[in-house]
Coordinates of C-alpha atoms and ligand atoms in Angstrom, one line a residue:
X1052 CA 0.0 0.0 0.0
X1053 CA 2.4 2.4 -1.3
X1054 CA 2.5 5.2 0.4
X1055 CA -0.7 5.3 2.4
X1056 CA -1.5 9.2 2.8
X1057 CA 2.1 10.4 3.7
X1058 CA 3.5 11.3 0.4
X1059 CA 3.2 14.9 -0.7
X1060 CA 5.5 15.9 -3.1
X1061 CA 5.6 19.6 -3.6
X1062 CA 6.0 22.2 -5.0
X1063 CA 5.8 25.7 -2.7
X1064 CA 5.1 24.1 0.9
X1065 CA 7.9 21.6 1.3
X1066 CA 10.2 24.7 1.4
X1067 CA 9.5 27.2 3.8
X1068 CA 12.0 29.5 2.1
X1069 CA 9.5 30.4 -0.4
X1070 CA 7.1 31.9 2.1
X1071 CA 9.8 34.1 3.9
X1072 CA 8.5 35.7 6.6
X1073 CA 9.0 34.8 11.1
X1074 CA 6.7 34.9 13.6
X1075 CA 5.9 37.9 14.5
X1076 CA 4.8 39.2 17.7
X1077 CA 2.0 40.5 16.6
X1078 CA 0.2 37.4 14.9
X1079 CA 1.3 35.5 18.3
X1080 CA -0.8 38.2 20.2
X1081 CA -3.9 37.9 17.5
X1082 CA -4.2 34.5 18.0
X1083 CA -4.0 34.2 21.8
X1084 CA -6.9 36.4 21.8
X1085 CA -8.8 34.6 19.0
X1086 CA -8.1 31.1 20.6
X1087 CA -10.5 33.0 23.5
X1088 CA -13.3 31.7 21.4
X1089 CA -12.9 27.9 22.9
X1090 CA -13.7 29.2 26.4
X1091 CA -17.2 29.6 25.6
X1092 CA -17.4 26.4 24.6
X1093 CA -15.1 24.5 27.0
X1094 CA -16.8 26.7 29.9
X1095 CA -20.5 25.3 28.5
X1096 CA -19.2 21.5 28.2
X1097 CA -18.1 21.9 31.8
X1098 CA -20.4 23.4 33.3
X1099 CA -23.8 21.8 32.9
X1100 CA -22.7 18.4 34.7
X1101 CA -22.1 19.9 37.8
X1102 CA -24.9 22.3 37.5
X1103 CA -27.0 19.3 37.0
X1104 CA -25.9 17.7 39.9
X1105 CA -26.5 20.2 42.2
X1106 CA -29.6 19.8 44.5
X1107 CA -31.0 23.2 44.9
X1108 CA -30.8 23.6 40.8
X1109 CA -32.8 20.4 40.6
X1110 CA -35.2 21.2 43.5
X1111 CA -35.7 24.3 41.6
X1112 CA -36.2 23.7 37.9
X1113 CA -36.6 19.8 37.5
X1114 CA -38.4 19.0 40.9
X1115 CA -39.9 15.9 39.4
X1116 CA -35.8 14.5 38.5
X1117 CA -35.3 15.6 42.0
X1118 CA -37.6 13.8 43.9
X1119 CA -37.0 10.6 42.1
X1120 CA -33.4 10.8 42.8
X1121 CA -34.7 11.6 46.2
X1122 CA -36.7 8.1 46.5
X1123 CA -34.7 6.3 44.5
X1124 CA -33.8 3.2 46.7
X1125 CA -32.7 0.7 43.7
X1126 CA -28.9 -0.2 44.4
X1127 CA -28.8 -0.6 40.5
X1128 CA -26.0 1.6 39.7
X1129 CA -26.3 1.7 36.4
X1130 CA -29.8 3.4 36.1
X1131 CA -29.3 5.6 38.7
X1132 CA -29.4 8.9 36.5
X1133 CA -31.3 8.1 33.8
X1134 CA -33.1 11.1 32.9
X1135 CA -34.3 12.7 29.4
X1136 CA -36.0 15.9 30.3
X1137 CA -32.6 16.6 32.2
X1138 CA -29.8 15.5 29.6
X1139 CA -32.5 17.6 26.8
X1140 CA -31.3 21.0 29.3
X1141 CA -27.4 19.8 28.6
X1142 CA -27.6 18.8 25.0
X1143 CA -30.3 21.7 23.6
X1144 CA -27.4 24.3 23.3
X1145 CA -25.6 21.9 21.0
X1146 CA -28.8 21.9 18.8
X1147 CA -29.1 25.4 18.8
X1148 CA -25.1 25.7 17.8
X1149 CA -26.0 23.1 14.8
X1150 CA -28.6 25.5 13.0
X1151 CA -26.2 28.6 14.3
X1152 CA -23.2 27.3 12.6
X1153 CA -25.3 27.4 9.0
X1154 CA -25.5 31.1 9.1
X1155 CA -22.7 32.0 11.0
X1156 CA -20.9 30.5 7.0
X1157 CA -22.8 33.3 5.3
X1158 CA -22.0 35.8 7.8
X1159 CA -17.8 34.7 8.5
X1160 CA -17.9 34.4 4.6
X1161 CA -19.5 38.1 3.7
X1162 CA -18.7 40.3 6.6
X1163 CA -15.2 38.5 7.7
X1164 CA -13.9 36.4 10.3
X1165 CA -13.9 38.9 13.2
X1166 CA -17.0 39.9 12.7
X1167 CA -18.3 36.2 13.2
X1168 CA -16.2 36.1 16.6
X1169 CA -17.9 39.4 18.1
X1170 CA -21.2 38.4 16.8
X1171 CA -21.1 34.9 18.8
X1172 CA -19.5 36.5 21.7
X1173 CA -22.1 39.0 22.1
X1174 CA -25.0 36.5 21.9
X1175 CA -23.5 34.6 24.6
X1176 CA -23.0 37.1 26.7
X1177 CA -26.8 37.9 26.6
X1178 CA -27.4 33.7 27.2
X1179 CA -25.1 33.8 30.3
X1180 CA -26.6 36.9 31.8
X1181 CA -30.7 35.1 31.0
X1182 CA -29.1 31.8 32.8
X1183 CA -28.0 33.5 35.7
X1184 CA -30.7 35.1 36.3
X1185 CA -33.4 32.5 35.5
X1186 CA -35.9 32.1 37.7
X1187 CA -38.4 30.0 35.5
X1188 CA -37.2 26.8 33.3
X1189 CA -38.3 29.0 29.9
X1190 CA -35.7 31.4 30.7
X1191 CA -33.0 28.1 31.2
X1192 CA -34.1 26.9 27.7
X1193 CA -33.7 30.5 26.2
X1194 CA -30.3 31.1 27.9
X1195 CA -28.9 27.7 26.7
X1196 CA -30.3 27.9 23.5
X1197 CA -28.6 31.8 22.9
X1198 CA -25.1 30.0 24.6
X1199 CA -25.5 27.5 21.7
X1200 CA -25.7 30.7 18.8
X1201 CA -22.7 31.6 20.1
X1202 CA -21.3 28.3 20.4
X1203 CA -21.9 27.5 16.4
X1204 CA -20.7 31.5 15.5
X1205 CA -17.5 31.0 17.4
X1206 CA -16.5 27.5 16.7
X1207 CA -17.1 28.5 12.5
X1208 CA -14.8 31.3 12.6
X1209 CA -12.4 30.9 15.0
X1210 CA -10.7 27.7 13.6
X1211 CA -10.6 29.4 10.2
X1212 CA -9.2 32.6 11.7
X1213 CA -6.1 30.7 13.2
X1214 CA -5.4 28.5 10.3
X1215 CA -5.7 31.5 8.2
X1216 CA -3.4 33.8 10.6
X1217 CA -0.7 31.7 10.9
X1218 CA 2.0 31.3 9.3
X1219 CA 2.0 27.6 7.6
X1220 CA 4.9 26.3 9.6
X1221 CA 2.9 26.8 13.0
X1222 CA -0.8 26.5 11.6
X1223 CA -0.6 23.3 13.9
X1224 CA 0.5 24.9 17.1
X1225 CA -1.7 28.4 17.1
X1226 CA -5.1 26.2 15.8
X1227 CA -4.3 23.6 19.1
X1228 CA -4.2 26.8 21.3
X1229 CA -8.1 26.4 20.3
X1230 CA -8.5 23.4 21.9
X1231 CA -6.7 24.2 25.0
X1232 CA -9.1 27.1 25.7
X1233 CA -11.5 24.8 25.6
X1234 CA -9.7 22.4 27.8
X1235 CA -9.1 25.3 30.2
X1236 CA -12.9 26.5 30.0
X1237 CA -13.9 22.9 31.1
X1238 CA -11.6 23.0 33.4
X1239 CA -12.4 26.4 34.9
X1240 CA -16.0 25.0 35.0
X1241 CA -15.4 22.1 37.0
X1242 CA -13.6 24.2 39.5
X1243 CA -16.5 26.7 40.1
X1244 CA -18.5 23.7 40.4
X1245 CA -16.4 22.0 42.9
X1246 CA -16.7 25.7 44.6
X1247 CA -19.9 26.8 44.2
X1248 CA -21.8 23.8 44.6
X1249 CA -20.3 24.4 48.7
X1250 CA -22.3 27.7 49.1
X1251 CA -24.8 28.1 51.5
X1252 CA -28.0 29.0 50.6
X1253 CA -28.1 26.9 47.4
X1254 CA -27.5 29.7 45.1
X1255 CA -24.0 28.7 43.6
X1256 CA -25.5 27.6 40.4
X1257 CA -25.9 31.0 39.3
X1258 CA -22.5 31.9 39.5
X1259 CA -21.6 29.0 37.3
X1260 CA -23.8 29.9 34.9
X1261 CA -23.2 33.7 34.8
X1262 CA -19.6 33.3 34.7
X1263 CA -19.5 32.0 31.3
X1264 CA -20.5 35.4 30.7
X1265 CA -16.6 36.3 31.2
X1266 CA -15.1 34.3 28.6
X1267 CA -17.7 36.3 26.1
X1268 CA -16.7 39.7 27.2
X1269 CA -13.1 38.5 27.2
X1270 CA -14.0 37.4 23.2
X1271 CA -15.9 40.3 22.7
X1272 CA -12.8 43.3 23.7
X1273 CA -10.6 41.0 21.8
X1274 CA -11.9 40.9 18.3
X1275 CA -12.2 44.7 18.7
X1276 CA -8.4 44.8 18.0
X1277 CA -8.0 41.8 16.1
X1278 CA -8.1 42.7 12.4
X1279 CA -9.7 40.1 9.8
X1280 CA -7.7 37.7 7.7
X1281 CA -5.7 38.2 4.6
X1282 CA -7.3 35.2 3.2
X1283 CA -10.6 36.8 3.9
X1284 CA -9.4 40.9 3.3
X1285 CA -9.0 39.7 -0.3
X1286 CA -11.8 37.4 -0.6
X1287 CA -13.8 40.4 -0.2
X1288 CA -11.9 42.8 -2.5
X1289 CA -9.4 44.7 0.0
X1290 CA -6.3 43.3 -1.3
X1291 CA -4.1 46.6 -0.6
X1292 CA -5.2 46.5 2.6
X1293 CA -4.0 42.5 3.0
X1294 CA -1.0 43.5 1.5
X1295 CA -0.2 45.9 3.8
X1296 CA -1.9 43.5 6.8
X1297 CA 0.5 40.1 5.6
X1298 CA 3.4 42.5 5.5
X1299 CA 2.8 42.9 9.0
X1300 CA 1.7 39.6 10.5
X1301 CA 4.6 38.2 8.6
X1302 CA 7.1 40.5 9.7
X1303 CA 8.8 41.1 6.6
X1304 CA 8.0 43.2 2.8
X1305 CA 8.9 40.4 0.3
X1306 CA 5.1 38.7 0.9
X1307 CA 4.6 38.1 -3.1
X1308 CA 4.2 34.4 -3.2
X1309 CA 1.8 34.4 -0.3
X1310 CA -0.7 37.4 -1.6
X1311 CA -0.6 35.5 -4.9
X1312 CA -1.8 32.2 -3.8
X1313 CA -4.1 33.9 -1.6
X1314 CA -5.0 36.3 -4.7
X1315 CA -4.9 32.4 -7.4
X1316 CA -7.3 31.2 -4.7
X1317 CA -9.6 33.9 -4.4
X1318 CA -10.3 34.4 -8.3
X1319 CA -11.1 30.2 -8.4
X1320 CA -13.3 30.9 -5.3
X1321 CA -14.7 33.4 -7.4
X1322 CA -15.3 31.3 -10.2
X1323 CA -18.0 29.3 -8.0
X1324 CA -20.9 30.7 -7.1
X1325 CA -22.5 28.9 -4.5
X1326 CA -20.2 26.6 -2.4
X1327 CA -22.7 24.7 -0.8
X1328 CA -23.8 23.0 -3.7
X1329 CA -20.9 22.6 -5.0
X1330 CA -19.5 21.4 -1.9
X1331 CA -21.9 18.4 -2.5
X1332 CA -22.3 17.8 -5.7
X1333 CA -18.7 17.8 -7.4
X1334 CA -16.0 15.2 -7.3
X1335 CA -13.6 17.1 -6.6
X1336 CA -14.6 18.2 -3.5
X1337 CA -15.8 14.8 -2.6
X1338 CA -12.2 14.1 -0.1
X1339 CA -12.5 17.3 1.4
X1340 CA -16.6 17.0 2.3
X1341 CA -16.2 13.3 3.5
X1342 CA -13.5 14.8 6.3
X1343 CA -15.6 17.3 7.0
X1344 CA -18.2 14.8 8.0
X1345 CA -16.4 12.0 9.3
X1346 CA -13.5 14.0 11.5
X1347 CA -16.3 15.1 13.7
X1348 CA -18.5 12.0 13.5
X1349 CA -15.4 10.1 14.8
X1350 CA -14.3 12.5 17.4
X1351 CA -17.9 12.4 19.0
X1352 CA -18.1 8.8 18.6
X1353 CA -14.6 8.6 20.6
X1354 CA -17.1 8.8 23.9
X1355 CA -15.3 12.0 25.6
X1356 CA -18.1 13.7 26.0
X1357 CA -19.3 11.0 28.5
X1358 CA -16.3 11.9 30.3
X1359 CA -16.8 15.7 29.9
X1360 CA -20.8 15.6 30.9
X1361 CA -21.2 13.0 33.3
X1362 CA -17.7 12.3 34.9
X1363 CA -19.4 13.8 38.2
X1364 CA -22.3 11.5 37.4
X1365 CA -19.8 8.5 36.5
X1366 CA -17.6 9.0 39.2
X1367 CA -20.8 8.4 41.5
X1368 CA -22.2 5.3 39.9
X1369 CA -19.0 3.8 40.7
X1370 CA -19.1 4.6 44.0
X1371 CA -17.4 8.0 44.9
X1372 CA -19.2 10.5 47.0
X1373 CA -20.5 13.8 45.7
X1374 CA -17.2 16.0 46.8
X1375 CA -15.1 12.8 45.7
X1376 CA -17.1 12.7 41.9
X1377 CA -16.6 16.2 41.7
X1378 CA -12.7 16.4 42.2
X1379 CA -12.4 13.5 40.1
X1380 CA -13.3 15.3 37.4
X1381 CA -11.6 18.2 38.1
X1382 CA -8.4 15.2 38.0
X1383 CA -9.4 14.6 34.7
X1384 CA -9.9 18.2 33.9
X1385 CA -6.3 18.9 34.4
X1386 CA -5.0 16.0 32.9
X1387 CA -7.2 17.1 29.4
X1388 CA -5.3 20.7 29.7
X1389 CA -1.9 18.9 29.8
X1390 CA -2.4 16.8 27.4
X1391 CA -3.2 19.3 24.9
X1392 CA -0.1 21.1 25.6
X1393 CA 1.7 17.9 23.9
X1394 CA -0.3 18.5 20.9
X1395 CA 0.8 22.1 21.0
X1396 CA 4.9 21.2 20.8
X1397 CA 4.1 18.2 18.3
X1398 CA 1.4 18.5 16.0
X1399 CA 3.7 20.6 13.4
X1400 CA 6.4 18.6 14.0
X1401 CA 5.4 14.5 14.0
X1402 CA 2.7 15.6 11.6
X1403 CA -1.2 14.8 12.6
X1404 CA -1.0 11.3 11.1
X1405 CA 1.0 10.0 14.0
X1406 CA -0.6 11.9 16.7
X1407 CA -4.5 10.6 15.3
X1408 CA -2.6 7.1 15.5
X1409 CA -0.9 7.1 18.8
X1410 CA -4.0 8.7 20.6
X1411 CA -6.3 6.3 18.6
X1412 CA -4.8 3.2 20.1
X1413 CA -4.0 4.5 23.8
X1414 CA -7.6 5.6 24.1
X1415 CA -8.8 1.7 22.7
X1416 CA -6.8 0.3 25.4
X1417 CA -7.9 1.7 28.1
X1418 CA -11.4 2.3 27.1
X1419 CA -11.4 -1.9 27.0
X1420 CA -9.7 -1.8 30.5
X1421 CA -12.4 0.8 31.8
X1422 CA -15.2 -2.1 30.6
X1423 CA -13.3 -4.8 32.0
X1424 CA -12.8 -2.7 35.5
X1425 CA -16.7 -2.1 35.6
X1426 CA -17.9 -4.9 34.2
X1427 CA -15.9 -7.6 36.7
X1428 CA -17.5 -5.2 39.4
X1429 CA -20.7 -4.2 38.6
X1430 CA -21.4 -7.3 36.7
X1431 CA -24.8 -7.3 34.3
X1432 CA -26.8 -6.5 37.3
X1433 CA -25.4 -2.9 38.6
X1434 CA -26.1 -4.3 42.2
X1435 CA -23.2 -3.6 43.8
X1436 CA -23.5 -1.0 47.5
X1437 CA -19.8 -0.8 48.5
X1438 CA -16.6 -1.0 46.3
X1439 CA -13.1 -1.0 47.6
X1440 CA -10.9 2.2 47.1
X1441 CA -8.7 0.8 45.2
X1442 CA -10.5 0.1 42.3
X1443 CA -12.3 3.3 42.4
X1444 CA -8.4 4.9 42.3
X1445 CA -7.6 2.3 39.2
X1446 CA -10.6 3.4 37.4
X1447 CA -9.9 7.0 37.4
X1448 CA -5.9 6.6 36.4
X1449 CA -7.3 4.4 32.8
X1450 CA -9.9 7.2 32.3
X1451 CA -7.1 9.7 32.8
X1452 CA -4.9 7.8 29.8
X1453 CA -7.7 7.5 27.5
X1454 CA -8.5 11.2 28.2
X1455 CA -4.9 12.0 27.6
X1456 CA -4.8 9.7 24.8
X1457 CA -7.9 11.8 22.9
X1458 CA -6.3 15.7 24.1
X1459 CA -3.3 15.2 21.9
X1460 CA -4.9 13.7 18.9
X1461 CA -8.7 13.6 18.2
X1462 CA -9.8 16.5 20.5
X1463 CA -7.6 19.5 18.8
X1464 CA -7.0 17.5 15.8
X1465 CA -10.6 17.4 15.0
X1466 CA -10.8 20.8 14.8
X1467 CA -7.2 21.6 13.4
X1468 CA -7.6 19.0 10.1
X1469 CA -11.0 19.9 9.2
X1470 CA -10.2 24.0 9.2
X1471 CA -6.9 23.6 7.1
X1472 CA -8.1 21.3 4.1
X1473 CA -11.0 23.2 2.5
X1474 CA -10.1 25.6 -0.9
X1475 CA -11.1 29.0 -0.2
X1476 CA -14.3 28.9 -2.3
X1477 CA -16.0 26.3 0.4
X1478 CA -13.9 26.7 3.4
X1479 CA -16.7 28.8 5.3
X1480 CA -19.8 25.9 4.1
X1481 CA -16.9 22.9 4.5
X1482 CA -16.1 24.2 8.1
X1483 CA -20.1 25.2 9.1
X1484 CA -20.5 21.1 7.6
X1485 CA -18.0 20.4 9.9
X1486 CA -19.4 21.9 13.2
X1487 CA -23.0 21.0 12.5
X1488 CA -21.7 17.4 12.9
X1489 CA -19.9 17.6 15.7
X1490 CA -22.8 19.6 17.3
X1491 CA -25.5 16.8 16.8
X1492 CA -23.4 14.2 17.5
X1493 CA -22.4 15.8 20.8
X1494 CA -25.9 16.3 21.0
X1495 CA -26.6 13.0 20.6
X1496 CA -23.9 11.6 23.0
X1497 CA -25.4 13.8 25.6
X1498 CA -28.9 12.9 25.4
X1499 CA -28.5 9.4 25.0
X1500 CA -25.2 8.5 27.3
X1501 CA -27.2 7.8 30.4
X1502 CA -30.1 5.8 28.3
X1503 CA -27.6 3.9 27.0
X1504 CA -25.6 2.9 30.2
X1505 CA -28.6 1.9 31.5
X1506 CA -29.7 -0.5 28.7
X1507 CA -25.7 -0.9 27.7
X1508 CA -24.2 -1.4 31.3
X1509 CA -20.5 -1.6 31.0
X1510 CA -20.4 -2.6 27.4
X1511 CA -21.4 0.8 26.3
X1512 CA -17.3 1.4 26.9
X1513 CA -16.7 -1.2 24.2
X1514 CA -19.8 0.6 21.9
X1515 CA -17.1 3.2 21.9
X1516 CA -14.1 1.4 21.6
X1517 CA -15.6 -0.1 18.9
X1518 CA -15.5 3.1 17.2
X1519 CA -12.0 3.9 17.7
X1520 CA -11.1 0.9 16.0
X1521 CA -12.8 2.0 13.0
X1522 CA -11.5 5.8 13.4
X1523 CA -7.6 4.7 13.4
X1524 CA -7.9 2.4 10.3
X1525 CA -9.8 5.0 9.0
X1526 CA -7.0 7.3 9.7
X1527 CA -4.0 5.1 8.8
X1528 CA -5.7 4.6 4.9
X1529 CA -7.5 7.3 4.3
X1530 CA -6.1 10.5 5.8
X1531 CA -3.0 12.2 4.2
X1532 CA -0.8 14.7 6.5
X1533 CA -1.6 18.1 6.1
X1534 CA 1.8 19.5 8.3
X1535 CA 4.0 22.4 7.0
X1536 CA 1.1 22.5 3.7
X1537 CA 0.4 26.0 3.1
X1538 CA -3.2 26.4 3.4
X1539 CA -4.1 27.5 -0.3
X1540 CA -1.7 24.8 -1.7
X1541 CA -3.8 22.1 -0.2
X1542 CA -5.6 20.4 -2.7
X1543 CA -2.0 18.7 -3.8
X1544 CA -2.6 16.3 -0.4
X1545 CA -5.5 14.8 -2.2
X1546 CA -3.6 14.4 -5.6
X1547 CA -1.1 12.3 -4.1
X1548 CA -3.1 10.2 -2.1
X1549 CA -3.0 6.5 -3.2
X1550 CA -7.7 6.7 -2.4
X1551 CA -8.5 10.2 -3.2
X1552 CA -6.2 10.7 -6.3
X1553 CA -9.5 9.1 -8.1
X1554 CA -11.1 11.8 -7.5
X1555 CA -9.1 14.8 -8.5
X1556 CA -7.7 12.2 -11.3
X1557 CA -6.4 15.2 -13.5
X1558 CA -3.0 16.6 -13.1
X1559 CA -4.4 20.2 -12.7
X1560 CA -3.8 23.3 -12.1
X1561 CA -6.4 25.4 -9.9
X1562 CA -7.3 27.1 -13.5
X1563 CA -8.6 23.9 -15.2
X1564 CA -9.5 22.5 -11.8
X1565 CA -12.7 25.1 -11.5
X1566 CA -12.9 24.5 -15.6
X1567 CA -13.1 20.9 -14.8
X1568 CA -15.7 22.0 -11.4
X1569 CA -17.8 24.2 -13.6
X1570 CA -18.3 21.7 -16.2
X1571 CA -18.2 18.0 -15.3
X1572 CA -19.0 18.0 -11.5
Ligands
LIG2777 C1 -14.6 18.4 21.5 C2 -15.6 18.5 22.6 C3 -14.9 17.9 23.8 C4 -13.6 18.5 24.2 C5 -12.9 17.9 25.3 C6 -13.3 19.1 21.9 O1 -12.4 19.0 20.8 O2 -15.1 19.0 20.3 O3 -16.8 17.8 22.3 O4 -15.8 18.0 24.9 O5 -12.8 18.5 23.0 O6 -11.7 18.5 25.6

């Protein structure tokens, strides 16, 4: 199998001489503050598991879930939590982010990156503040549902932002930064949790909640001073001014070869006239849209949302206490942020291909060992009243491997892949495709996890593992590296790809390629 997806012989990338330029303070400084855009949506995942768990939130707003949890005397462990009308408050933002993230490709494509950024920052500032201050479930629903706007605006743009921003050479590192915000926003939220959920009177639920409002203000003052993409100044007609802008974020004058592939893949992109359907009706897009749909399929499907909803709830089923669950997961919270920081130092340098394999096959070990650990305990049955501390210690250290195993591959990579393979002309629909999946698959992991472990018991670990299995073949065939590629040189990775050549089965160049687009696909 010559030369399954690593091959890509080059032209411009493979030499970083021809795109002179260094890192420059000031790109460093733009993308710290757009990689603000994950908080919201770590901060979100983190917080609604503890929230959920807290018993003067549930006496309040789901008295009925309260009350049963109140009665329950079943020493079935596995059924403990099962609750829709309670998972539907976790998993309706992520529905709300879907539909968001189909507009938010008009909008980042026609009024710019930034724009996008503010624009979801703002609405979730106004969700956070609603939260806080609910007093009725209606306001819950409307405050989660304007978190989940801002969710889908901000996790459109920002991923195209920092691929775009960065010079080629460290697209991997600054796009990462992404995903540790939204390590550290899940992390944040687990520790306000641990806190709040200890304040007397009952009331710490609405500081969880109306702290996410910080992250959006911190997003909001930032993309005041950010400016917009070349990629995206020249898609919309202002090329002195991305001239002037690459000069700068470059750090050097000679940025000819850049602006013209920048300026080569703008007149293509204007050549097509409506990327979405040409997204999904032309060959030669067909590598680029099946990414965009599987990347995030798979990363759902890798189960880390169970960990990231319900390891409070988890953590209790097998035993723990409530103070015990909830420091658990703020173990596993840290463990997630340092992780990542691997992925940040590597990614550019061993290339994505080995990272998506590495963390695929740490994370199938131990999610096997977690099913084994449960399963020899808990049994079919879930009857099971005490459990020795010992295993309760050895369950959290193999959930803290596969965690690690998924923060330095699928979790940043499943954002980082998807934003840097699109050609300009669909890169705002590809990367809207892109979070619309992950979104209803998180949504569907969310309001079906606790379901399932009921009906599933411990073998809902090897549902998942399953999965992984699949994502790491599909991974070693099918998925060429994209490291040290410059972004608007990409469609060369498919070319040389032993699968996807097929499809793009024309030496081209990107004039005849949009010929070829306009007239056969
Ligand atoms: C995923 C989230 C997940 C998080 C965990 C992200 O990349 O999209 O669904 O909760 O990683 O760190």
């Amino acid at each position: 199998m010559g030369g399954v997806g690593f091959a890509v012989s080059g032209r411009r990338g493979d030499d970083p001489t021809q795109y002179p330029g260094k890192l420059t303070w000031y790109v460093v400084m733009t993308l710290m503050a757009a990689a603000m855009g994950g908080l919201i949506f770590g901060y979100d995942i983190g917080i609604s598991g503890g929230v959920t768990s807290m018993a003067p939130f549930l006496e309040k707003f789901f008295p009925s879930v309260y009350h049963n949890q109140m009665d329950d005397t079943s020493t079935n462990q596995y059924c403990k939590f099962d609750s829709q009308i309670l998972t539907l408050f976790t998993s309706s933002l992520y529905l709300a982010a879907l539909v968001a993230s189909f507009f938010a490709s008009t909008m980042t494509k026609k009024f710019g990156r930034r724009k996008s950024m503010m624009f979801g920052g703002l609405i979730f500032l106004v969700g956070a503040i609603i939260n806080a201050a609910a007093v009725h479930i209606s306001m819950l629903i409307i405050g989660r549902v304007l978190l989940g706007i801002g969710v889908g605006f901000a996790n459109q743009s920002v991923p195209l932002y920092l691929s775009e921003m960065s010079p080629y050479n460290y697209r991997g590192t600054f796009n990462v930064c992404f995903q540790l915000m939204i390590t550290i926003g899940i992390l944040v939220a687990n520790l306000f949790n641990y806190f709040f959920a200890k304040i007397e009177g009952g009331w710490g639920w609405r500081l969880s909640l109306g702290l996410a409002g910080v992250p959006a203000i911190i997003i909001i003052i930032s993309s005041f001073f950010l400016s917009d993409t070349p990629n995206s100044l020249v898609d919309r007609g202002r090329e002195e001014e991305a001239k002037t802008l690459l000069k700068r974020i470059r750090g050097v004058e000679n940025i000819d070869a850049e602006f013209n592939d920048i300026l080569a893949a703008r007149n293509d992109a204007r050549l097509v006239q409506n990327p979405w359907q040409n997204i999904f009706r032309s060959r030669c897009y067909r590598p680029q849209l099946v990414m965009s749909i599987l990347i995030p399929f798979f990363q759902q499907l890798t189960g880390i949302n169970v960990i990231m909803f319900y390891a409070p709830v988890l953590f209790k089923t097998i035993g723990f206490g409530s103070d015990a669950s909830l420091m658990s997961a703020v173990i596993t919270g840290v463990i997630n942020v340092l992780a990542t920081c691997v992925s940040i130092g590597f990614a550019d340098r061993w290339g994505r291909r080995t990272l998506f394999l590495e963390g695929g096959v740490q994370m199938l070990i131990f999610q096997i060992a977690v099913a084994a650990l449960i399963g020899a305990k808990f049994g079919v049955t879930g009857d099971v009243t005490e459990l020795p501390k010992w295993f309760a210690i050895l369950v959290v250290i193999c959930i803290c491997f596969y965690v690690a195993g998924f923060a330095w591959s699928w979790g940043p990579l499943g954002w980082l892949y998807p934003s840097e393979i699109f050609s300009l002309e669909i890169r705002s629909a590809g990367q809207s495709v892109n979070v619309a999946v992950n979104m209803f698959f998180t949504f569907l992991v969310a309001q079906v996890f606790l379901g399932m472990l009921c009906t599933m018991k411990f073998g809902l670990f090897i549902f998942f593992a399953f999965f992984v299995v699949l994502m790491t073949l599909f991974c070693y065939f099918f998925m060429p590296e994209t490291k040290n590629i410059p972004i608007e040189e990409m469609t060369r990775v498919w070319r040389d790809h032993w699968f996807w050549k097929r499809f793009m089965d024309e030496p081209v160049t990107r004039a005849n390629e949009m010929t070829r687009i306009e007239q056969i696909c």
